[in-house]
CSV table of C-alpha atoms in Angstrom, one decimal:
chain,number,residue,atom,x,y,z
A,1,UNK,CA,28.0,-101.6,-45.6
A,2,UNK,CA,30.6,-99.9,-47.8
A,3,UNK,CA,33.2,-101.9,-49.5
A,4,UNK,CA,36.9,-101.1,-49.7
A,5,UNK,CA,37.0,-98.1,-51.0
A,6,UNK,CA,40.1,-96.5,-52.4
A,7,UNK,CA,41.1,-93.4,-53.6
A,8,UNK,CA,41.3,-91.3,-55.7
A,9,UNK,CA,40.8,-93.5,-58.4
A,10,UNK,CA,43.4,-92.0,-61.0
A,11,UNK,CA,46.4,-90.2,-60.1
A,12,UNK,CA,48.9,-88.6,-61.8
A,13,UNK,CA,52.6,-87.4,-61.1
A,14,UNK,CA,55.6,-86.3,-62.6
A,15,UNK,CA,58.6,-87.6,-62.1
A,16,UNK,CA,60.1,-86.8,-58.4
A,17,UNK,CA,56.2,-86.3,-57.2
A,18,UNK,CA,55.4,-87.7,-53.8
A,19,UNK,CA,52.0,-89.9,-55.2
A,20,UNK,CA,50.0,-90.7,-51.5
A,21,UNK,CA,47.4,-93.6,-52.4
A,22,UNK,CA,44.3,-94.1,-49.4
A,23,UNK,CA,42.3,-97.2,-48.6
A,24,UNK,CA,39.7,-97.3,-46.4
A,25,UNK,CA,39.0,-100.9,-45.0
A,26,UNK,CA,35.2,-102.7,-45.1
A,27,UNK,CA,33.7,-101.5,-41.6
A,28,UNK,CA,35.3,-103.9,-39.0
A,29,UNK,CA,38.1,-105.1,-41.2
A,30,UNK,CA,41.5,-104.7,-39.4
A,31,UNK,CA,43.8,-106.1,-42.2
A,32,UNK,CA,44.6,-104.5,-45.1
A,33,UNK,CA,46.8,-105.6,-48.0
A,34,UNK,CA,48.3,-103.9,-51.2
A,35,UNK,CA,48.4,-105.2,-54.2
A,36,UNK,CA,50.6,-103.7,-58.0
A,37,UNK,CA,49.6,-104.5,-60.8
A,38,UNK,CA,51.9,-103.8,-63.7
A,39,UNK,CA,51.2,-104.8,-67.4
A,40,UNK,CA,51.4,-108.9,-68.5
A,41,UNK,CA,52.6,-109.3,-64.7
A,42,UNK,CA,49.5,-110.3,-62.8
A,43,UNK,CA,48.9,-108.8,-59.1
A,44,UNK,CA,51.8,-108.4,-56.9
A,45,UNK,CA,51.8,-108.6,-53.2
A,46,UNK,CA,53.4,-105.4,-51.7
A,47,UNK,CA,52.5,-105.6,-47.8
A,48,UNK,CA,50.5,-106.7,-45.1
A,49,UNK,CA,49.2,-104.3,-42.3
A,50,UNK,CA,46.9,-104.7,-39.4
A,51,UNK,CA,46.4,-101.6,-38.0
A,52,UNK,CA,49.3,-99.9,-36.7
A,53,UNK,CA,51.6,-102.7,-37.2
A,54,UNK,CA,53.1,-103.8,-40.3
A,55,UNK,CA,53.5,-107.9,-40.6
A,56,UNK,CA,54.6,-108.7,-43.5
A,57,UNK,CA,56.4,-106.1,-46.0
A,58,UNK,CA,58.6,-108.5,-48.2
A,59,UNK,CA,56.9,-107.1,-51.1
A,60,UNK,CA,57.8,-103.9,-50.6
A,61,UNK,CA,60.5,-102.3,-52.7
A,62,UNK,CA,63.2,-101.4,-50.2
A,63,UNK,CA,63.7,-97.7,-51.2
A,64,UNK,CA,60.6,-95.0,-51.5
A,65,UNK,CA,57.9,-97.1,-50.9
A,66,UNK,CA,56.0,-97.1,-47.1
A,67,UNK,CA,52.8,-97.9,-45.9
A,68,UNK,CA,50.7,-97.2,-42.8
A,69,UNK,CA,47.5,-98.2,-41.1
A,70,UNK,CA,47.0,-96.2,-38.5
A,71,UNK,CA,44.3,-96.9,-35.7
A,72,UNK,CA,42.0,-93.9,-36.9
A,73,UNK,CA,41.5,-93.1,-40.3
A,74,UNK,CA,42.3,-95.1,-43.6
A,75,UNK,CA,45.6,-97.3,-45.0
A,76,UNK,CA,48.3,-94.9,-46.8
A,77,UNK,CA,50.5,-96.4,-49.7
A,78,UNK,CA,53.2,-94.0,-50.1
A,79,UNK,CA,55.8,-93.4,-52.9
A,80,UNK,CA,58.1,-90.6,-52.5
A,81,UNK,CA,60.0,-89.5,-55.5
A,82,UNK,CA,57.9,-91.3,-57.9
A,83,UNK,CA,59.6,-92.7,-61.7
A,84,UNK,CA,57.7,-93.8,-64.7
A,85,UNK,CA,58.2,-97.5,-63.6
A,86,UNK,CA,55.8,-97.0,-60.5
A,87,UNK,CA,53.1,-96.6,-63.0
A,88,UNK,CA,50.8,-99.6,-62.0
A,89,UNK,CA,47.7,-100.2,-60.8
A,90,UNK,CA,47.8,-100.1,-56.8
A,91,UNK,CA,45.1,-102.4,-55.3
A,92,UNK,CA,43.8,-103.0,-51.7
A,93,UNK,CA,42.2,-105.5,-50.2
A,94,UNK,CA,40.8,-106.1,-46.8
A,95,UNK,CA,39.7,-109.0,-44.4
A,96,UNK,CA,38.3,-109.3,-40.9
A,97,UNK,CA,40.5,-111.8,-40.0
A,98,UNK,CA,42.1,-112.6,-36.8
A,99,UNK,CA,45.7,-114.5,-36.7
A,100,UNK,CA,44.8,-118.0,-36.3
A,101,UNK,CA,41.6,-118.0,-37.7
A,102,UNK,CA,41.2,-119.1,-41.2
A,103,UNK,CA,38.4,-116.6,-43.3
A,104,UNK,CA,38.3,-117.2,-46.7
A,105,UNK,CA,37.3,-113.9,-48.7
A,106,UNK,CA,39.3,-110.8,-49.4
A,107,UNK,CA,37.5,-108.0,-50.4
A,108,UNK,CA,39.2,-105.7,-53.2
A,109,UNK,CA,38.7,-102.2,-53.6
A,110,UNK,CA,38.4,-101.2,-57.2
A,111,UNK,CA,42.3,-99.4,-57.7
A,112,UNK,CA,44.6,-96.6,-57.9
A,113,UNK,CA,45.6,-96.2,-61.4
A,114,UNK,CA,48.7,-94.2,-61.1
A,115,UNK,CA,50.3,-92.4,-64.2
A,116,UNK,CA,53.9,-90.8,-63.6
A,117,UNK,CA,54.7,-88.3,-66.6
B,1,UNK,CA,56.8,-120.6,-50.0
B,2,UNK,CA,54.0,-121.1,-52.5
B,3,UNK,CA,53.3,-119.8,-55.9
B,4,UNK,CA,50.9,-120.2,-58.8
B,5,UNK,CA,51.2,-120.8,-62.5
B,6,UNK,CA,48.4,-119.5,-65.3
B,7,UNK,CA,50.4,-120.4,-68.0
B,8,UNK,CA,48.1,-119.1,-70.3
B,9,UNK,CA,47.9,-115.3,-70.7
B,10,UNK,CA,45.4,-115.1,-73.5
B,11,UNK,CA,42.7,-117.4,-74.1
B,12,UNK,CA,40.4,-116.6,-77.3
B,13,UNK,CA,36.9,-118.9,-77.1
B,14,UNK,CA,33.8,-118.3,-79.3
B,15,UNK,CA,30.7,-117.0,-77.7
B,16,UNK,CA,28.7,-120.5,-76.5
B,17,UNK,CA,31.8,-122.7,-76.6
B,18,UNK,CA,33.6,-124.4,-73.3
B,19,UNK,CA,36.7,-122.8,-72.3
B,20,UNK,CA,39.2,-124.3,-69.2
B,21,UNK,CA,41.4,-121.8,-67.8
B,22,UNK,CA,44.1,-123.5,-66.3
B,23,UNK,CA,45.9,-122.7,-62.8
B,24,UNK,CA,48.9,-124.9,-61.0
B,25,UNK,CA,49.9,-123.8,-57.5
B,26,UNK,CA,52.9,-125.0,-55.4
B,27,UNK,CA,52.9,-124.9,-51.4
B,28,UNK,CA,54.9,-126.1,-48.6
B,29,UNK,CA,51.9,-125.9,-46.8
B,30,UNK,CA,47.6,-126.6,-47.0
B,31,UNK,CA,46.4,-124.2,-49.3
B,32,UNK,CA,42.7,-122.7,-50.0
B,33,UNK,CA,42.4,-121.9,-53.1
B,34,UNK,CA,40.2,-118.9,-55.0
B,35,UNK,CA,39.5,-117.8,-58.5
B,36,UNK,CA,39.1,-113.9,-59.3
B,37,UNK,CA,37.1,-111.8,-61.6
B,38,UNK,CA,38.5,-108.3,-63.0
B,39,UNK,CA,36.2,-106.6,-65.2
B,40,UNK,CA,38.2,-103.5,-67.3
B,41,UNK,CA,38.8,-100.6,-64.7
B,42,UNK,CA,37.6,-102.7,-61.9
B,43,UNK,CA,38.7,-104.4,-58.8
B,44,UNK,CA,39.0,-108.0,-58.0
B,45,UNK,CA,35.6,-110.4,-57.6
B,46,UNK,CA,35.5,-114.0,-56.0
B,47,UNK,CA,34.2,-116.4,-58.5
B,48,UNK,CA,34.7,-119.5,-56.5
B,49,UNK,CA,36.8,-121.0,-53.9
B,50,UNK,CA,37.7,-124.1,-52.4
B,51,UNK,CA,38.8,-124.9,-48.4
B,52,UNK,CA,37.8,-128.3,-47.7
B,53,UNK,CA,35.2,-130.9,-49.5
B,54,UNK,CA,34.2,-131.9,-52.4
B,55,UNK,CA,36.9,-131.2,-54.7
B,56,UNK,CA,34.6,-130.1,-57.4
B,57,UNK,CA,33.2,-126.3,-57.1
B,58,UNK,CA,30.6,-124.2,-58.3
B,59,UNK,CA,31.0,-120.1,-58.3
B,60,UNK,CA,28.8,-117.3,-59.4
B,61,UNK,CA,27.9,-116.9,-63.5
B,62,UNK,CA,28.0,-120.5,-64.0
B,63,UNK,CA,31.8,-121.0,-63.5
B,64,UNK,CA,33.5,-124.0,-62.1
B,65,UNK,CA,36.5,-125.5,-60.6
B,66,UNK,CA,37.9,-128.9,-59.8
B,67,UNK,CA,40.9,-129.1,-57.2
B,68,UNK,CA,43.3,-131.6,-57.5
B,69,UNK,CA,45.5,-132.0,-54.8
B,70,UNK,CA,47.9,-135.2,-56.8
B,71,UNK,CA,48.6,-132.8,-59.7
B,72,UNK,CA,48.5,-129.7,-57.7
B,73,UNK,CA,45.8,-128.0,-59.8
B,74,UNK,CA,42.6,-125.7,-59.9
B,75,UNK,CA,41.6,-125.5,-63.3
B,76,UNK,CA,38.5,-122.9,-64.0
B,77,UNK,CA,35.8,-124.3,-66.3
B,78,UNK,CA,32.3,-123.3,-67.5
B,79,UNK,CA,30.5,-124.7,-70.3
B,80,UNK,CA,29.4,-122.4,-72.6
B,81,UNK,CA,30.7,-118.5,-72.7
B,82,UNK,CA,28.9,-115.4,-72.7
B,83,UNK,CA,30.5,-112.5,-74.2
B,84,UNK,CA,29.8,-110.7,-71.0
B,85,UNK,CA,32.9,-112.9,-69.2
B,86,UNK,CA,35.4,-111.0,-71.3
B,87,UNK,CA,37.7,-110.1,-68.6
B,88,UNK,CA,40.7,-111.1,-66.6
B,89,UNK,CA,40.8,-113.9,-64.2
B,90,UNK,CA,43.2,-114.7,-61.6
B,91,UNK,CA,43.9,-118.0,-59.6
B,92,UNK,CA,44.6,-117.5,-56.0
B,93,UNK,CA,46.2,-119.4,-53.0
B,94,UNK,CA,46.0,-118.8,-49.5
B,95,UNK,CA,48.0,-120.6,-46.8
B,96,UNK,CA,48.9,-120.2,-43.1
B,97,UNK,CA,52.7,-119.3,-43.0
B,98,UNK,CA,54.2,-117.7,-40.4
B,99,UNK,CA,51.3,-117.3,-38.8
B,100,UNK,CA,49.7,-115.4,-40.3
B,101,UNK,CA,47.6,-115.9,-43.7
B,102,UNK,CA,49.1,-115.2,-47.0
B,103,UNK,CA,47.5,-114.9,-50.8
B,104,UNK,CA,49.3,-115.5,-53.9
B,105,UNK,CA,48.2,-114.3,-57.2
B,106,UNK,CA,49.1,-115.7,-60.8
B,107,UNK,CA,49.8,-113.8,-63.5
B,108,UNK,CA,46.4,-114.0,-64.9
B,109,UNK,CA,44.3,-115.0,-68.3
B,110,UNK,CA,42.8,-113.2,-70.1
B,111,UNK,CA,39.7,-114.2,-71.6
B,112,UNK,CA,37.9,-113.1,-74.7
B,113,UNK,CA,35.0,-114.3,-76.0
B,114,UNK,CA,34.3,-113.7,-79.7
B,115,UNK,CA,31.1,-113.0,-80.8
């Protein structure tokens, strides 16, 4: 069983670049959750998706940033027009949990470092 | 609304020594609470958690933690260092709000163990 798997791994973009960072969930894990990282500031929460629905974005910087989790294929952190304070490292995390039901583990995928020139 | 405090960003400990790494949470709410591993260019491992129980608990590589629900705490222990747990570590909590759950992170320690 594969775990979270993220990708690609480094990324790179000049300034007004679209970056478009992919996480693919652990098989049967229907949440997903993102994750910055920036320097001396610990992990951030960004937003909470199940798939096709997004619960909780109130991490989310209101302008440029969007995410998806569709019902096919993997999670999509998006940043359009991309500035040299975006660089962080983007993590995601998944979990099999169902509303209600307490589970204790997230499962991290190992990051996007992303680099805007 | 919850939130958790690492007050210390950097902790320097000699290879063998004891070293406490020290985590405060607040919540309106019941809280689990986890500790995290993050080895250079990696992702996030579980060291330990605690949901219910004994209050005192043991993780992976010989790591330990002792929730204390009076002073709000989850302090990360383990009694003599290797230098192979350089590395970040975060303090985690994770509560039912709005129905649905929801982790906070602290800021993080660092850890470095001198040879």
């Amino acid at each position: 069983n594969a775990g979270v798997m993220q990708n690609p791994r480094h990324l790179v973009r000049r300034r007004g670049q679209e970056a478009r960072l992919r996480c693919s969930p652990m098989k049967g894990h229907s949440h997903v959750y993102w994750y910055r990282q920036l320097p001396e500031e610990g992990l951030k929460f960004m937003v909470y998706l199940q798939k096709e629905n997004i619960i909780d974005e109130s991490g989310m910087p209101k302008e440029r940033f969007s995410a998806e989790f569709p019902k096919e294929g993997p999670s999509i952190l998006r940043i359009q027009q991309v500035v040299r304070g975006d660089s962080a490292a983007y993590f995601c995390a998944s979990s099999p949990l169902s509303q209600g039901v307490t589970n204790e583990k997230l499962f991290f995928g190992s990051g996007t470092q992303l680099s805007v020139l | 609304a919850q939130s958790v405090t690492q007050l210390d960003s950097q902790v320097p400990v000699f290879e063998e020594a004891p070293v406490e790494l020290r985590c405060n949470y607040s919540s309106s709410v019941s809280v689990y609470l986890f500790w995290y591993v993050q080895y250079p260019n990696q992702g996030l491992q579980l060291l330990l958690k605690y949901l219910s129980g004994s209050t005192l608990v043991k993780g992976i590589n010989g790591f330990e933690a002792e929730f204390n629900k009076s002073q709000t705490s989850f302090h990360l222990r383990k009694p003599s260092v290797h230098i192979s747990d350089t590395a970040e570590y975060f303090c985690a909590v994770r509560s039912l709000l709005g129905g649905y759950q929801k982790v906070t992170f602290g800021t993080g320690t660092k850890l470095q163990v001198i040879p």
